[in-house]
CSV table of C-alpha atoms in Angstrom, one decimal:
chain,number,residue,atom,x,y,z
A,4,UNK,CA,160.3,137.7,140.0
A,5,UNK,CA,161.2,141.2,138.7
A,6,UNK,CA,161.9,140.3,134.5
A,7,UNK,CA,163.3,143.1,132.6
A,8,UNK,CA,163.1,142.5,128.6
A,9,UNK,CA,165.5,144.8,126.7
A,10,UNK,CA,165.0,144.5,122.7
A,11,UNK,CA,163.1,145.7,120.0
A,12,UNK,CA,159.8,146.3,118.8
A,13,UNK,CA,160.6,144.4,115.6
A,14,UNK,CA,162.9,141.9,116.5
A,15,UNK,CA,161.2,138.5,116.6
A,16,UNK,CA,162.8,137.2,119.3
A,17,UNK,CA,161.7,139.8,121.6
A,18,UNK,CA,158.4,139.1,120.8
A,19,UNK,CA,158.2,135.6,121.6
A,20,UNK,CA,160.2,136.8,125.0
A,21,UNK,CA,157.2,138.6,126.1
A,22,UNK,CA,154.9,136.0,125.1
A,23,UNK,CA,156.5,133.6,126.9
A,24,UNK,CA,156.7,135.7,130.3
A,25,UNK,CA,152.7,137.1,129.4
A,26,UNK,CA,151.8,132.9,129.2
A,27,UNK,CA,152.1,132.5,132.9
A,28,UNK,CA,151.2,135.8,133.8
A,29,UNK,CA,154.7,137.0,134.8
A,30,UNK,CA,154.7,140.8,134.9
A,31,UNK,CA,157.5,142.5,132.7
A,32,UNK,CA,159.4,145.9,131.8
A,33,UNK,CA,160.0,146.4,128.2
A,34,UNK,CA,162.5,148.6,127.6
A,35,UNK,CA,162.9,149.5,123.9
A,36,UNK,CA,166.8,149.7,122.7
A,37,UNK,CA,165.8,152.2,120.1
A,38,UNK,CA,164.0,154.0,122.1
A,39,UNK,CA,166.1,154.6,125.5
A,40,UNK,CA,168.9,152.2,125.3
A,41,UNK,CA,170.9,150.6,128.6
A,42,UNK,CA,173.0,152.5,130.8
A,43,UNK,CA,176.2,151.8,131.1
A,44,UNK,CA,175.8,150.3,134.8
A,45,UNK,CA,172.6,147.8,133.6
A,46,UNK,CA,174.9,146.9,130.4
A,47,UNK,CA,178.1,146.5,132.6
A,48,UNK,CA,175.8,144.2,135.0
A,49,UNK,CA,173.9,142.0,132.0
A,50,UNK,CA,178.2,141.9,130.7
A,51,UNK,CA,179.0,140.4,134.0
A,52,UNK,CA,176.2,138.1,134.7
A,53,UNK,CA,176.8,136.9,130.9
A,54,UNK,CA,180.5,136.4,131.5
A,55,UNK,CA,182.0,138.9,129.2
A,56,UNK,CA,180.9,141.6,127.1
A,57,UNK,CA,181.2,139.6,123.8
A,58,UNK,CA,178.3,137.2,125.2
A,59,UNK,CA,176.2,140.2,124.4
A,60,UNK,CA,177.6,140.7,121.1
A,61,UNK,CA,175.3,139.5,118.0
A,62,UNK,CA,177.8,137.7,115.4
A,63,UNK,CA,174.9,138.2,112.9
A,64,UNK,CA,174.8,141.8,113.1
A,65,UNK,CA,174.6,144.2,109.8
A,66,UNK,CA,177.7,146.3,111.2
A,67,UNK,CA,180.3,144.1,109.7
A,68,UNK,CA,182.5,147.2,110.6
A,69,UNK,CA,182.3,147.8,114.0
A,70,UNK,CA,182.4,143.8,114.7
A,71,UNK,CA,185.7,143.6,113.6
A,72,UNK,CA,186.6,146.7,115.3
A,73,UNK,CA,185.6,144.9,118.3
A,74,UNK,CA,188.0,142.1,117.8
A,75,UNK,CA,191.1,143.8,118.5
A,76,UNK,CA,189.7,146.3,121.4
A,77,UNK,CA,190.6,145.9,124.5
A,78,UNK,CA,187.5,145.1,127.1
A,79,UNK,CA,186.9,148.1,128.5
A,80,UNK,CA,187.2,149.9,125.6
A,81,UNK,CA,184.9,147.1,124.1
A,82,UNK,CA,182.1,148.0,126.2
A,83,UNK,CA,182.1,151.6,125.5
A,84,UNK,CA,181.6,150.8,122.1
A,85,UNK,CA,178.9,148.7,122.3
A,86,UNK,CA,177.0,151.6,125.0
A,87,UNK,CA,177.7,153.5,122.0
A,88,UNK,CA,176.1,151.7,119.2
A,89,UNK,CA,173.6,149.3,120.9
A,90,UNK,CA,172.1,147.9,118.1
A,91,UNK,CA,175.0,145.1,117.8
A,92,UNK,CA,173.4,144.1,120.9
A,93,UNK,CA,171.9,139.9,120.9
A,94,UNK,CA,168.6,140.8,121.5
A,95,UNK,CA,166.2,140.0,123.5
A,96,UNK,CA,168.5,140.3,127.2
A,97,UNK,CA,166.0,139.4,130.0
A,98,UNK,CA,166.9,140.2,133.1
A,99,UNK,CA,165.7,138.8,136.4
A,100,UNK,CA,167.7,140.5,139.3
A,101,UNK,CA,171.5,139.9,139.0
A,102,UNK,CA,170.4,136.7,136.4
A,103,UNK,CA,170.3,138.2,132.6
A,104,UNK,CA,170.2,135.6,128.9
A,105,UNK,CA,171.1,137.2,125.5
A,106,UNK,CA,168.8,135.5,123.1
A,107,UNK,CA,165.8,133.8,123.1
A,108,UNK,CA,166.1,131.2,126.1
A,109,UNK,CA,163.6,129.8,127.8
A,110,UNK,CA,164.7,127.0,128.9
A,111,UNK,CA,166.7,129.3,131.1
A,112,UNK,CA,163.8,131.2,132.0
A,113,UNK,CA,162.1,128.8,133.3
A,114,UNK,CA,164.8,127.9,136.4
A,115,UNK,CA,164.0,131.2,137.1
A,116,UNK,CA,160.1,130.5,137.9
């Protein structure tokens, strides 16, 4: 199992992510949004194993702004605007080869074990 966590150091979710992977000793790579961010090939595959881009999309997020803006884009103009402002990302996305969840899943996670 190869588990890629992408998130952030304060988000809570991403936190219990790790936890849950460091519980049965599952090696992972964090990779800190804030930090580095995803390229547009690792977003474009997470998009695709998600179904969509707007599976990635965090309803709750603070940019009110550039959610609605997102609404009437078109989808690959969508995803260009999410690689640019990543922090409307759903957060944590775990990735285990071509199998990625948005969110804090682990019931998901653990079909993957």
């Amino acid at each position: 199992m190869n588990i890629q966590i992408f998130g952030t150091r304060k988000c809570f979710d991403t936190k219990k992510a790790e936890r849950y992977f460091k519980e049965r000793n599952i090696k992972v790579q964090f990779v800190d949004l804030k930090e580095k961010g995803m390229s547009k090939g690792e977003l474009t595959s997470v998009a695709s194993a998600l179904g969509g881009i707007e599976n990635l999309i965090d309803e709750n997020s603070k940019d009110k702004e550039l959610l609605k803006l997102l609404e009437y884009l078109v989808p690959e103009d969508r995803l260009e605007k999410v690689l640019e402002n990543q922090k409307i990302i759903k957060t944590p996305i775990v990735r285990n080869g071509k199998k990625a969840t948005a969110g804090y899943q682990p019931e998901v996670w653990k079909t993957w074990e």
